[in-house]
XYZ file of C-alpha atoms in Angstrom:
731
model
C 62.824 -12.086 21.446
C 60.368 -10.332 19.058
C 59.766 -11.920 15.626
C 60.223 -8.536 13.998
C 60.803 -4.900 14.900
C 58.946 -2.123 13.075
C 60.266 1.439 13.157
C 58.801 4.567 11.500
C 61.632 6.524 9.830
C 61.717 10.233 9.059
C 63.985 12.150 6.682
C 63.866 9.811 3.654
C 63.451 11.676 0.352
C 63.865 8.944 -2.264
C 64.212 5.183 -2.790
C 68.006 5.578 -2.539
C 67.577 6.711 1.087
C 65.650 3.541 1.904
C 68.311 1.420 0.196
C 71.072 3.141 2.183
C 69.341 2.541 5.541
C 68.590 -1.052 4.569
C 72.224 -1.629 3.621
C 73.532 -0.260 6.939
C 71.027 -2.225 9.051
C 71.871 -5.470 7.289
C 75.511 -5.003 8.308
C 74.560 -5.559 11.972
C 75.588 -9.061 13.067
C 72.419 -9.574 15.139
C 70.119 -8.708 12.221
C 68.924 -11.579 10.044
C 67.213 -9.325 7.524
C 66.203 -5.682 7.339
C 63.734 -4.218 4.859
C 63.002 -0.519 4.476
C 59.910 0.686 2.641
C 60.130 4.218 1.268
C 56.392 4.809 0.579
C 55.418 3.599 4.070
C 58.465 5.329 5.647
C 59.003 2.256 7.772
C 61.757 -0.274 8.523
C 61.089 -3.910 9.414
C 63.960 -5.755 11.113
C 64.042 -9.527 11.659
C 66.638 -10.143 14.407
C 68.705 -13.343 14.667
C 68.931 -12.932 18.414
C 68.115 -10.355 21.092
C 69.124 -6.868 19.953
C 68.942 -3.484 21.663
C 66.440 -1.116 20.055
C 68.688 1.841 20.828
C 71.484 0.224 18.771
C 69.245 0.113 15.698
C 68.048 3.685 16.229
C 71.643 4.852 16.687
C 72.670 3.362 13.318
C 69.759 5.095 11.575
C 70.571 8.447 13.165
C 74.287 8.146 12.390
C 73.577 8.090 8.658
C 71.380 11.198 8.846
C 67.835 9.920 9.383
C 65.631 9.625 12.457
C 63.100 7.349 14.133
C 59.793 8.789 15.350
C 58.260 6.231 17.700
C 55.350 8.462 18.666
C 54.115 9.750 15.309
C 51.117 8.248 13.529
C 52.137 7.322 9.981
C 49.038 8.883 8.408
C 49.447 12.151 10.314
C 53.136 12.264 9.403
C 52.365 11.694 5.704
C 49.765 14.463 5.645
C 52.142 16.800 7.463
C 54.889 16.142 4.884
C 52.423 16.748 2.056
C 51.298 20.046 3.603
C 54.902 21.230 4.084
C 55.809 20.463 0.461
C 52.709 22.261 -0.773
C 53.525 25.355 1.298
C 57.189 25.351 0.236
C 56.240 25.008 -3.441
C 53.741 27.890 -3.326
C 56.206 30.292 -1.665
C 59.060 29.142 -3.905
C 56.892 29.563 -7.031
C 55.869 33.091 -6.018
C 59.479 34.186 -5.434
C 60.681 32.421 -8.606
C 58.051 34.215 -10.676
C 59.337 37.589 -9.457
C 62.937 36.475 -10.106
C 61.970 35.547 -13.680
C 60.414 38.976 -14.250
C 63.521 40.801 -12.937
C 65.770 38.516 -15.042
C 63.903 39.149 -18.288
C 63.338 42.907 -18.033
C 65.289 45.890 -16.709
C 63.154 47.097 -13.807
C 65.808 49.262 -12.134
C 68.070 51.751 -13.952
C 71.236 50.155 -12.527
C 72.034 46.521 -13.473
C 74.099 45.878 -10.352
C 71.238 47.106 -8.150
C 68.847 44.828 -10.018
C 71.212 41.890 -9.473
C 71.229 42.640 -5.734
C 67.420 42.441 -5.734
C 67.617 39.105 -7.591
C 70.123 37.823 -5.020
C 67.870 38.752 -2.107
C 64.824 37.134 -3.755
C 66.716 33.928 -4.624
C 68.332 33.332 -1.191
C 65.102 31.978 0.449
C 64.460 29.649 -2.507
C 68.038 28.394 -2.629
C 68.721 27.933 1.089
C 65.330 27.583 2.784
C 62.957 25.895 0.344
C 65.833 24.011 -1.295
C 67.457 23.021 2.001
C 66.215 19.412 1.752
C 68.303 18.911 -1.429
C 71.478 20.379 0.094
C 71.070 18.378 3.302
C 70.718 15.152 1.314
C 73.773 16.053 -0.777
C 75.875 16.481 2.365
C 74.765 13.034 3.548
C 75.597 11.575 0.144
C 79.081 13.069 0.274
C 79.555 11.609 3.735
C 78.844 8.133 2.363
C 80.484 8.677 -1.049
C 77.240 8.350 -3.029
C 75.226 10.587 -5.350
C 71.604 10.810 -6.491
C 69.173 13.289 -8.035
C 69.397 15.461 -4.914
C 73.118 15.829 -5.534
C 72.514 16.988 -9.101
C 69.935 19.532 -7.956
C 72.130 20.849 -5.163
C 75.356 21.061 -7.181
C 73.700 22.531 -10.269
C 71.640 25.184 -8.482
C 74.510 26.047 -6.129
C 76.886 26.545 -9.065
C 74.421 28.891 -10.759
C 73.692 30.721 -7.503
C 77.246 31.229 -6.293
C 78.527 32.200 -9.724
C 75.698 34.744 -10.006
C 76.512 36.028 -6.526
C 80.151 36.462 -7.564
C 79.038 38.374 -10.675
C 76.740 40.556 -8.554
C 79.525 41.638 -6.202
C 82.469 41.613 -8.649
C 81.139 42.412 -12.158
C 84.392 44.227 -13.074
C 86.394 40.968 -12.785
C 84.146 39.291 -15.337
C 84.313 42.310 -17.648
C 88.115 42.311 -17.397
C 88.019 38.881 -19.052
C 86.103 40.423 -21.961
C 82.788 38.829 -20.988
C 79.390 40.184 -20.116
C 78.548 39.836 -16.377
C 75.478 37.570 -16.685
C 73.598 36.169 -13.654
C 71.636 32.907 -13.446
C 69.492 33.371 -10.348
C 66.381 32.497 -12.400
C 67.885 29.093 -13.269
C 68.548 28.044 -9.672
C 65.171 29.329 -8.406
C 63.139 27.734 -11.212
C 64.858 24.350 -10.921
C 64.170 24.127 -7.183
C 60.531 25.165 -7.678
C 59.894 22.547 -10.370
C 61.485 19.776 -8.320
C 59.417 20.782 -5.268
C 56.278 20.475 -7.388
C 57.279 16.955 -8.404
C 58.003 15.996 -4.778
C 54.591 17.337 -3.731
C 52.798 15.117 -6.254
C 54.886 12.143 -5.104
C 53.939 12.792 -1.478
C 50.271 13.116 -2.377
C 50.336 9.753 -4.126
C 52.099 8.038 -1.199
C 49.435 9.206 1.262
C 46.973 6.921 -0.569
C 48.917 3.898 0.666
C 48.294 4.842 4.280
C 44.642 5.625 3.529
C 44.073 2.152 2.083
C 45.393 0.419 5.197
C 43.487 2.786 7.511
C 40.237 2.020 5.656
C 40.801 -1.700 6.204
C 41.062 -1.118 9.955
C 37.791 0.816 9.863
C 35.896 -2.115 8.298
C 35.488 -3.883 11.615
C 32.704 -2.428 13.830
C 33.984 -0.568 16.876
C 31.076 -1.665 19.086
C 28.886 -4.744 19.362
C 25.948 -6.133 21.352
C 27.117 -8.745 23.886
C 24.571 -11.253 25.225
C 25.319 -11.845 28.897
C 23.031 -13.387 31.509
C 20.048 -12.915 29.224
C 20.743 -9.198 28.766
C 21.982 -7.168 25.798
C 25.055 -5.042 26.634
C 26.739 -2.713 24.119
C 30.542 -2.949 24.531
C 33.733 -2.163 22.609
C 34.681 -4.886 20.126
C 38.248 -4.798 21.463
C 37.068 -6.203 24.814
C 35.498 -9.352 23.321
C 36.829 -12.744 24.334
C 36.673 -16.135 22.647
C 33.412 -17.843 23.600
C 31.362 -14.629 24.022
C 27.921 -14.507 22.410
C 27.262 -11.520 20.131
C 23.953 -10.420 18.585
C 24.083 -9.422 14.901
C 20.910 -7.639 13.772
C 19.641 -7.419 10.157
C 21.782 -5.175 7.942
C 24.634 -4.889 10.463
C 28.258 -5.838 9.906
C 29.375 -9.100 11.472
C 31.500 -8.043 14.451
C 34.184 -10.746 14.595
C 34.956 -14.240 13.341
C 32.717 -16.864 14.919
C 30.038 -19.487 14.399
C 26.280 -19.097 14.382
C 24.838 -20.250 17.720
C 21.233 -19.265 17.007
C 19.147 -18.058 14.031
C 19.703 -18.061 10.289
C 20.364 -15.449 7.640
C 22.145 -14.699 4.369
C 25.546 -12.987 4.645
C 27.242 -10.975 1.896
C 30.849 -12.250 1.955
C 31.865 -10.985 -1.502
C 34.284 -8.422 -0.054
C 36.241 -11.208 1.680
C 35.739 -14.445 -0.284
C 34.758 -13.128 -3.725
C 31.596 -15.309 -3.662
C 29.092 -13.399 -5.796
C 25.945 -14.730 -4.100
C 25.127 -14.041 -0.428
C 25.756 -17.220 1.571
C 23.190 -18.870 3.811
C 24.278 -19.138 7.446
C 22.592 -21.391 9.980
C 23.501 -22.857 13.372
C 27.088 -24.146 13.325
C 28.158 -22.198 10.205
C 31.197 -19.898 10.339
C 30.903 -16.144 9.805
C 33.684 -13.632 9.095
C 34.135 -10.245 10.740
C 33.532 -7.263 8.434
C 31.001 -9.073 6.205
C 27.414 -7.778 5.966
C 24.416 -9.542 7.471
C 21.175 -9.834 5.483
C 17.649 -9.535 6.866
C 17.919 -12.304 9.463
C 18.998 -11.889 13.081
C 21.721 -14.248 14.382
C 23.656 -14.911 17.562
C 27.357 -15.569 16.975
C 29.788 -17.329 19.304
C 33.225 -15.670 19.018
C 35.973 -18.060 17.851
C 38.779 -15.666 16.821
C 39.752 -12.193 18.000
C 42.456 -9.598 17.334
C 45.259 -10.557 14.979
C 43.804 -14.043 14.393
C 40.700 -12.821 12.530
C 40.407 -13.114 8.742
C 40.172 -9.316 8.366
C 43.327 -8.811 10.467
C 45.148 -11.265 8.210
C 43.962 -9.346 5.128
C 45.297 -6.107 6.660
C 48.624 -7.779 7.426
C 48.868 -9.085 3.863
C 48.318 -5.583 2.449
C 51.004 -4.112 4.717
C 53.502 -6.880 3.975
C 52.863 -6.580 0.244
C 53.956 -2.948 0.407
C 57.368 -4.157 1.615
C 57.766 -7.047 -0.808
C 56.881 -4.921 -3.836
C 60.298 -3.965 -5.208
C 60.275 -0.254 -6.156
C 61.431 0.455 -9.700
C 64.575 2.546 -9.481
C 64.136 5.570 -11.730
C 66.526 5.530 -14.633
C 67.393 9.172 -14.018
C 68.591 8.377 -10.485
C 70.739 5.538 -11.773
C 72.317 7.786 -14.370
C 72.770 10.535 -11.788
C 74.735 8.186 -9.545
C 77.374 7.915 -12.287
C 76.881 11.275 -13.985
C 77.268 13.581 -10.969
C 80.694 12.386 -9.785
C 81.981 12.483 -13.372
C 80.726 16.046 -13.910
C 82.267 17.211 -10.630
C 85.605 15.653 -11.572
C 85.465 17.248 -15.044
C 84.657 20.684 -13.584
C 87.543 20.400 -11.118
C 89.776 19.277 -13.984
C 88.697 22.331 -16.019
C 89.502 24.607 -13.062
C 92.975 23.073 -12.678
C 93.841 23.047 -16.396
C 92.825 26.673 -16.989
C 94.515 27.824 -13.799
C 97.794 26.158 -14.768
C 97.841 26.405 -18.563
C 95.209 29.014 -19.441
C 95.781 32.629 -20.545
C 95.529 35.595 -18.222
C 93.590 36.366 -16.127
C 94.031 32.685 -15.173
C 91.864 32.642 -12.048
C 88.911 34.296 -13.786
C 89.111 32.006 -16.811
C 89.498 28.945 -14.576
C 86.464 29.959 -12.503
C 84.346 30.588 -15.609
C 85.262 27.200 -17.099
C 84.503 25.487 -13.785
C 81.070 27.133 -13.593
C 80.343 26.570 -17.300
C 80.806 22.815 -16.882
C 78.530 22.721 -13.828
C 75.836 24.923 -15.374
C 75.589 22.959 -18.603
C 75.352 19.818 -16.472
C 72.513 21.372 -14.444
C 69.808 18.718 -14.020
C 66.804 20.736 -15.150
C 66.137 18.628 -18.244
C 67.157 15.452 -16.431
C 64.740 16.316 -13.637
C 61.978 16.967 -16.178
C 62.635 13.906 -18.365
C 60.491 11.473 -16.389
C 57.991 13.765 -14.547
C 56.835 15.647 -17.662
C 56.206 12.435 -19.594
C 54.412 10.939 -16.594
C 52.379 14.119 -16.074
C 51.204 14.252 -19.697
C 50.623 10.503 -19.789
C 48.522 10.463 -16.609
C 46.478 13.356 -18.015
C 45.894 11.448 -21.243
C 44.972 8.367 -19.222
C 42.528 10.329 -17.038
C 40.689 11.597 -20.141
C 40.277 7.964 -21.205
C 39.048 6.830 -17.803
C 42.402 5.501 -16.539
C 43.597 6.876 -13.185
C 47.346 6.149 -12.922
C 48.622 6.657 -9.378
C 52.360 6.022 -9.751
C 55.203 6.352 -12.236
C 56.282 2.807 -11.337
C 52.981 1.464 -12.687
C 53.630 3.079 -16.064
C 57.234 1.900 -16.136
C 56.291 -1.734 -15.477
C 52.966 -2.186 -17.260
C 54.527 -2.372 -20.730
C 56.533 -5.418 -19.593
C 53.456 -7.341 -18.349
C 53.588 -11.056 -19.001
C 50.569 -12.142 -16.947
C 47.185 -10.527 -16.236
C 45.274 -12.113 -13.351
C 41.542 -11.324 -13.196
C 39.233 -11.528 -10.230
C 35.853 -12.883 -11.389
C 33.047 -11.207 -9.465
C 32.706 -7.529 -10.317
C 35.653 -7.617 -12.723
C 34.955 -10.079 -15.529
C 31.332 -10.102 -14.374
C 29.166 -7.175 -13.299
C 28.625 -8.534 -9.776
C 24.834 -8.268 -10.214
C 22.478 -11.233 -9.721
C 20.165 -11.544 -12.724
C 17.339 -13.856 -13.669
C 18.984 -15.804 -16.478
C 16.253 -18.298 -17.498
C 12.476 -18.591 -17.065
C 11.463 -22.098 -18.221
C 7.785 -23.017 -17.736
C 6.717 -26.679 -17.867
C 3.490 -28.642 -18.139
C 1.696 -26.060 -20.231
C 2.044 -23.290 -17.683
C 2.960 -19.730 -18.769
C 5.810 -17.455 -17.701
C 3.238 -15.359 -15.833
C 2.076 -18.413 -13.840
C 5.654 -19.362 -12.986
C 6.836 -15.854 -12.089
C 3.634 -14.994 -10.235
C 4.246 -17.721 -7.669
C 8.021 -17.214 -7.465
C 7.840 -13.417 -7.154
C 5.172 -13.368 -4.454
C 6.906 -15.994 -2.357
C 10.370 -14.418 -2.702
C 8.845 -11.038 -1.849
C 8.457 -12.321 1.709
C 12.105 -13.454 1.871
C 15.453 -11.757 2.413
C 16.975 -14.012 -0.254
C 19.114 -12.135 -2.869
C 17.029 -13.686 -5.689
C 14.047 -11.570 -4.629
C 15.482 -8.355 -6.150
C 16.059 -10.013 -9.542
C 12.514 -11.418 -9.481
C 11.074 -8.036 -8.499
C 12.614 -6.389 -11.572
C 11.279 -9.108 -13.879
C 7.819 -8.959 -12.288
C 7.686 -5.194 -12.781
C 8.614 -5.620 -16.451
C 5.707 -8.058 -16.943
C 3.325 -6.096 -14.651
C 2.770 -9.109 -12.395
C 0.664 -7.937 -9.418
C 1.620 -8.674 -5.795
C -0.812 -10.929 -3.945
C -1.212 -11.952 -0.319
C 0.881 -14.893 0.914
C -0.274 -16.827 3.995
C 1.713 -19.123 6.263
C 5.055 -18.121 4.729
C 7.982 -20.244 5.892
C 11.686 -20.396 5.014
C 13.133 -23.908 4.902
C 16.813 -23.506 5.845
C 19.158 -24.445 3.008
C 16.358 -25.653 0.754
C 13.890 -22.900 -0.175
C 10.640 -21.214 0.831
C 6.933 -22.057 0.925
C 3.577 -20.438 1.569
C -0.079 -20.363 0.572
C -1.372 -18.238 -2.319
C -5.151 -18.137 -2.720
C -5.442 -21.243 -0.560
C -2.945 -23.352 -2.493
C 0.461 -24.500 -1.174
C 3.262 -22.998 -3.255
C 7.010 -23.670 -3.183
C 10.287 -22.237 -4.516
C 13.377 -24.312 -3.797
C 15.984 -26.850 -4.744
C 15.640 -30.552 -5.572
C 15.930 -31.514 -1.895
C 12.825 -29.474 -0.981
C 10.960 -30.856 -4.002
C 11.712 -34.428 -2.951
C 10.813 -33.662 0.699
C 7.324 -32.807 -0.524
C 6.965 -36.420 -1.763
C 7.810 -35.855 -5.412
C 10.616 -37.084 -7.670
C 12.277 -34.918 -10.294
C 12.458 -36.881 -13.535
C 12.953 -36.637 -17.279
C 14.107 -33.599 -19.211
C 13.502 -31.124 -16.384
C 15.848 -33.108 -14.113
C 18.515 -33.145 -16.830
C 18.048 -29.408 -17.416
C 18.307 -28.702 -13.672
C 21.595 -30.637 -13.450
C 23.001 -28.940 -16.564
C 22.273 -25.476 -15.141
C 23.841 -26.442 -11.808
C 26.977 -27.827 -13.454
C 27.293 -24.682 -15.586
C 27.709 -22.583 -12.426
C 24.200 -21.115 -12.358
C 21.776 -21.311 -9.431
C 18.598 -23.179 -10.540
C 15.389 -23.317 -8.472
C 12.146 -25.209 -9.008
C 8.702 -23.628 -8.641
C 5.603 -25.738 -7.928
C 2.045 -25.275 -6.742
C 0.341 -28.172 -5.035
C 1.187 -31.186 -7.168
C 1.915 -29.119 -10.310
C 5.512 -28.306 -11.293
C 5.307 -24.835 -12.836
C 8.864 -24.694 -14.122
C 12.486 -23.789 -13.555
C 14.231 -20.455 -12.849
C 17.996 -19.926 -13.028
C 20.004 -17.049 -11.547
C 23.532 -16.000 -12.445
C 26.116 -13.242 -12.280
C 26.098 -11.342 -15.608
C 29.357 -11.328 -17.632
C 30.593 -7.936 -18.830
C 30.026 -7.496 -22.555
C 33.615 -6.307 -23.081
C 35.341 -9.098 -21.120
C 35.847 -11.499 -24.019
C 37.204 -8.792 -26.343
C 39.673 -7.635 -23.671
C 40.920 -11.182 -23.017
C 41.273 -11.839 -26.760
C 43.285 -8.654 -27.298
C 45.561 -9.360 -24.313
C 46.239 -12.879 -25.558
C 47.011 -11.406 -28.978
C 49.632 -9.161 -27.335
C 51.375 -12.261 -25.958
C 50.066 -11.748 -22.416
C 48.770 -14.820 -20.573
C 45.372 -14.303 -18.881
C 44.283 -16.122 -15.708
C 41.067 -15.947 -13.657
C 41.128 -16.265 -9.852
C 37.894 -16.568 -7.869
C 36.440 -17.689 -4.566
C 33.500 -19.258 -6.439
C 32.916 -22.953 -7.139
C 34.631 -24.848 -9.937
C 31.412 -24.967 -11.972
C 30.791 -21.215 -11.721
C 34.439 -20.456 -12.473
C 34.513 -22.805 -15.454
C 31.383 -21.272 -16.952
C 32.647 -17.698 -16.737
C 36.156 -18.562 -17.969
C 34.689 -20.302 -21.005
C 32.445 -17.333 -21.802
C 35.317 -14.839 -21.702
C 37.930 -17.070 -23.364
C 40.298 -17.659 -20.432
C 41.793 -21.149 -20.415
C 43.569 -21.042 -17.067
C 41.429 -20.436 -13.964
C 41.762 -21.050 -10.224
C 38.670 -21.514 -8.018
C 37.846 -21.485 -4.275
C 40.795 -19.154 -3.688
C 40.570 -17.113 -0.450
C 42.376 -13.737 0.073
C 45.540 -15.130 1.651
C 45.868 -17.786 -1.060
C 45.077 -15.234 -3.773
C 48.016 -13.062 -2.693
C 50.246 -16.153 -2.726
C 49.080 -17.000 -6.270
C 50.090 -13.480 -7.329
C 53.523 -13.940 -5.723
C 53.987 -17.226 -7.601
C 53.202 -15.589 -10.954
C 55.515 -12.650 -10.159
C 58.417 -15.065 -9.971
C 57.769 -15.958 -13.616
C 57.278 -12.440 -14.987
C 55.731 -8.997 -14.501
C 52.191 -9.542 -13.234
C 49.090 -7.328 -13.374
C 46.236 -8.092 -10.964
C 42.761 -6.751 -11.792
C 40.111 -6.765 -9.055
C 37.385 -4.828 -7.315
C 36.727 -6.173 -3.808
C 38.165 -6.071 -0.298
C 39.266 -9.639 -0.876
C 41.396 -8.338 -3.763
C 43.220 -5.678 -1.701
C 46.142 -7.936 -0.629
C 46.638 -9.324 -4.141
C 46.388 -5.855 -5.712
C 49.067 -4.629 -3.320
C 51.220 -7.742 -3.839
C 51.181 -7.571 -7.652
C 53.658 -5.635 -9.771
C 50.744 -3.506 -11.007
C 47.417 -3.550 -9.150
C 44.454 -2.450 -11.315
C 41.113 -1.732 -9.596
C 37.702 -1.344 -11.207
C 36.391 2.176 -10.568
C 33.041 0.832 -9.346
C 34.771 -1.504 -6.879
C 35.259 -0.999 -3.157
C 37.196 2.002 -1.869
C 39.820 -0.291 -0.365
C 40.538 -2.069 -3.652
C 40.843 1.330 -5.343
C 43.201 2.701 -2.679
C 45.375 -0.451 -2.731
C 45.779 -0.371 -6.504
C 48.344 1.414 -8.675
C 45.809 2.058 -11.437
C 42.034 2.592 -11.337
C 39.806 1.956 -14.372
C 37.177 4.636 -13.853
C 33.492 3.769 -14.407
C 34.485 0.102 -14.429
C 35.431 -0.014 -18.135
C 37.564 -3.150 -18.415
C 38.558 -2.251 -21.993
C 40.686 0.555 -20.567
C 43.156 -2.119 -19.386
C 44.343 -2.617 -22.974
C 44.641 1.167 -23.392
C 46.743 1.289 -20.213
C 49.262 -1.226 -21.582
C 49.547 0.607 -24.905
C 49.906 3.972 -23.152
C 52.612 2.492 -20.926
C 54.639 1.307 -23.934
C 54.392 4.724 -25.571
C 55.254 6.574 -22.345
C 58.354 4.521 -21.637
C 59.607 5.166 -25.168
C 59.063 8.925 -24.713
C 60.905 8.840 -21.357
C 63.905 7.203 -23.023
C 63.835 9.860 -25.753
C 63.634 12.551 -23.071
C 66.676 11.177 -21.299
C 68.522 11.241 -24.614
C 67.664 14.936 -25.121
C 68.488 15.657 -21.484
C 72.000 14.275 -21.931
C 72.900 15.081 -25.535
C 73.585 18.741 -24.770
C 75.704 17.721 -21.796
C 77.649 15.188 -23.835
C 78.349 17.761 -26.548
C 78.541 20.838 -24.333
C 80.697 19.648 -21.406
C 83.859 19.099 -23.524
C 83.379 22.539 -25.112
C 82.821 24.083 -21.678
C 85.984 22.350 -20.526
C 87.822 24.126 -23.335
C 88.893 21.340 -25.715
C 88.217 23.582 -28.750
C 90.008 26.649 -27.369
C 93.590 25.661 -28.379
C 92.487 25.031 -31.998
C 89.702 27.513 -32.733
C 89.701 29.910 -29.777
C 86.167 28.735 -28.929
C 84.992 28.310 -25.360
C 81.526 27.883 -23.871
C 80.602 30.742 -21.582
C 78.110 30.195 -18.728
C 75.491 32.138 -20.702
C 75.596 29.629 -23.563
C 75.657 26.773 -21.044
C 72.380 28.101 -19.627
C 70.999 28.480 -23.157
C 71.869 24.863 -23.958
C 70.212 23.824 -20.706
C 67.068 25.769 -21.673
C 66.949 24.228 -25.171
C 67.380 20.803 -23.627
C 64.462 21.452 -21.275
C 62.240 22.723 -24.095
C 63.080 19.617 -26.136
C 62.091 17.377 -23.232
C 58.799 19.190 -22.586
C 57.934 19.316 -26.296
C 58.665 15.616 -26.719
C 56.493 14.777 -23.710
C 53.593 16.772 -25.150
C 53.555 14.381 -28.112
C 51.844 11.915 -25.777
C 48.707 14.058 -26.065
C 48.357 12.655 -29.580
C 48.295 9.096 -28.211
C 45.916 6.838 -30.135
C 44.871 3.366 -29.067
């Protein structure tokens, strides 16, 4: 029996669809748990016992959706995006013409002009808007309602009433009313909603892209060493125990251990370790990391789904399912609002038909349509998207790329902000922190030896030394008999004298003992999380150099401001305790976790989520699972593509200070959305009773469809105008 069954689902249009499928699948007695993810368009079923796949597929199809076992999820997402784009463009073109014909008399005969409007609106209403009507039929079948129901009922009421007016204008005139049509309302509503769906689809495609990019990290081919020969083969055909050659600058093919050679490997994208790590015989290497300048032979220890990279990919995918989607407030209101409106409109039809004045049928029909038209969801449909659209535009101008409405809805409730260290709180750049000469030697003496020796090495310190040497115009000189001492340092001869750069172990191996203040200084630098090295020539100790990862200038201010907002800040890193403690102290974070690998990092995020809304800020491949697992994943714009694709928000140009702006913008946006929903409903609350006719017995006042449409228009203008206030957002 399989541990889980994964099925790609087609036909879902909103989170309510996913919830409906999930609910039906969980009713099956052989299903332990079923989870349906709307963005990934996928269902994951955990069976209790053996279950027929066709039974599951049958349930899904019975409720109006389908399973496409052949389609690639990325191709399907791009196809959906292309279809929505095409439908919107055609719908917008037709709607624009409908608007022109509705506003001006183009033909001499009004009835002829209405016929033209009818013909132009039919494709928008029944072809480009078909997805809304189809969903409404499914909702009726299962006695539910959502935004699709509002769109379908509202536009259909406007369309069919207008069609009636077009064919039978004399009946309307006999009731003493002007025969007005509302084809422009139905066409415009469908066009605007299609535009919103297109942007939603475009955003969802990023999810698939992130996962696809993770798969592409692992090299497709490798060099296998077999019987003394080098053979290039597909990585997929490797077996545990094979020997693989990794040349300088190449990606490590798979997880394994070094069988021959030594090098430095950049593991920051997996472990978060800021400095490249030395690898010698017997040391483990991870697939997808980047080899330095040394050549190594690796014995394969893990393949396929057991590799570290495969586990990272699985964590990202699983996080997409465990991240609970925020149900839009408009959809929740629609679930209650739509059935009530339909009942009220039917009630109006019945009351006017039974008790109303003559012509009873005409008056009953007009009241029925008036209720539905004033309840048309144009403003309700615009309430959230317009605020989000303006807010994301404002954010983009401030260097904040917001990729989902859910991120804005949740960010204002953040209780915890978890920071990755390398590349987030720090710049991820190795710098020469201290140059400390001893024994009367100068900085030039110290750096001259260190620079020229490191120039022969692939060690990451060499680049930092090169920059410093160029600043001081230190000339390169010839180095003879250069040798790298694995795990300790390097040595060589400069102008006939033996010179060394290395750690205490190498210094003591040369027959010397580190004593006094320089020993104490060396230990202090090491305990503070820096990387100290000694430089000596012959029997003379020239001094001490320390290297570190530079802290961002803005980090401390950001942490201070977040703490002032009542948000708890935490640092998570794969670095040592000393390095983590040093950085956390510099930026003002009290709580930090060290030596945390990707799988553990995602679990830490899950633990914090249980206590409150959690933001994760990171920049590396190792952060991708935790960014996806968090309530709001925030990636640094200068980070890896995968971290950026996995995140909900990207801070462009790597400006960490924009995180505070994001939280403030979120609070303001959510307030505007609530105001919008108020304006979207206030006209309905006031207008529906009048449309029903409650004032007619006392004052002879009734709300005609024309005034219902006017109220709807004013409501929409109010919503748009209120949303535009976000452009004046100040931090």
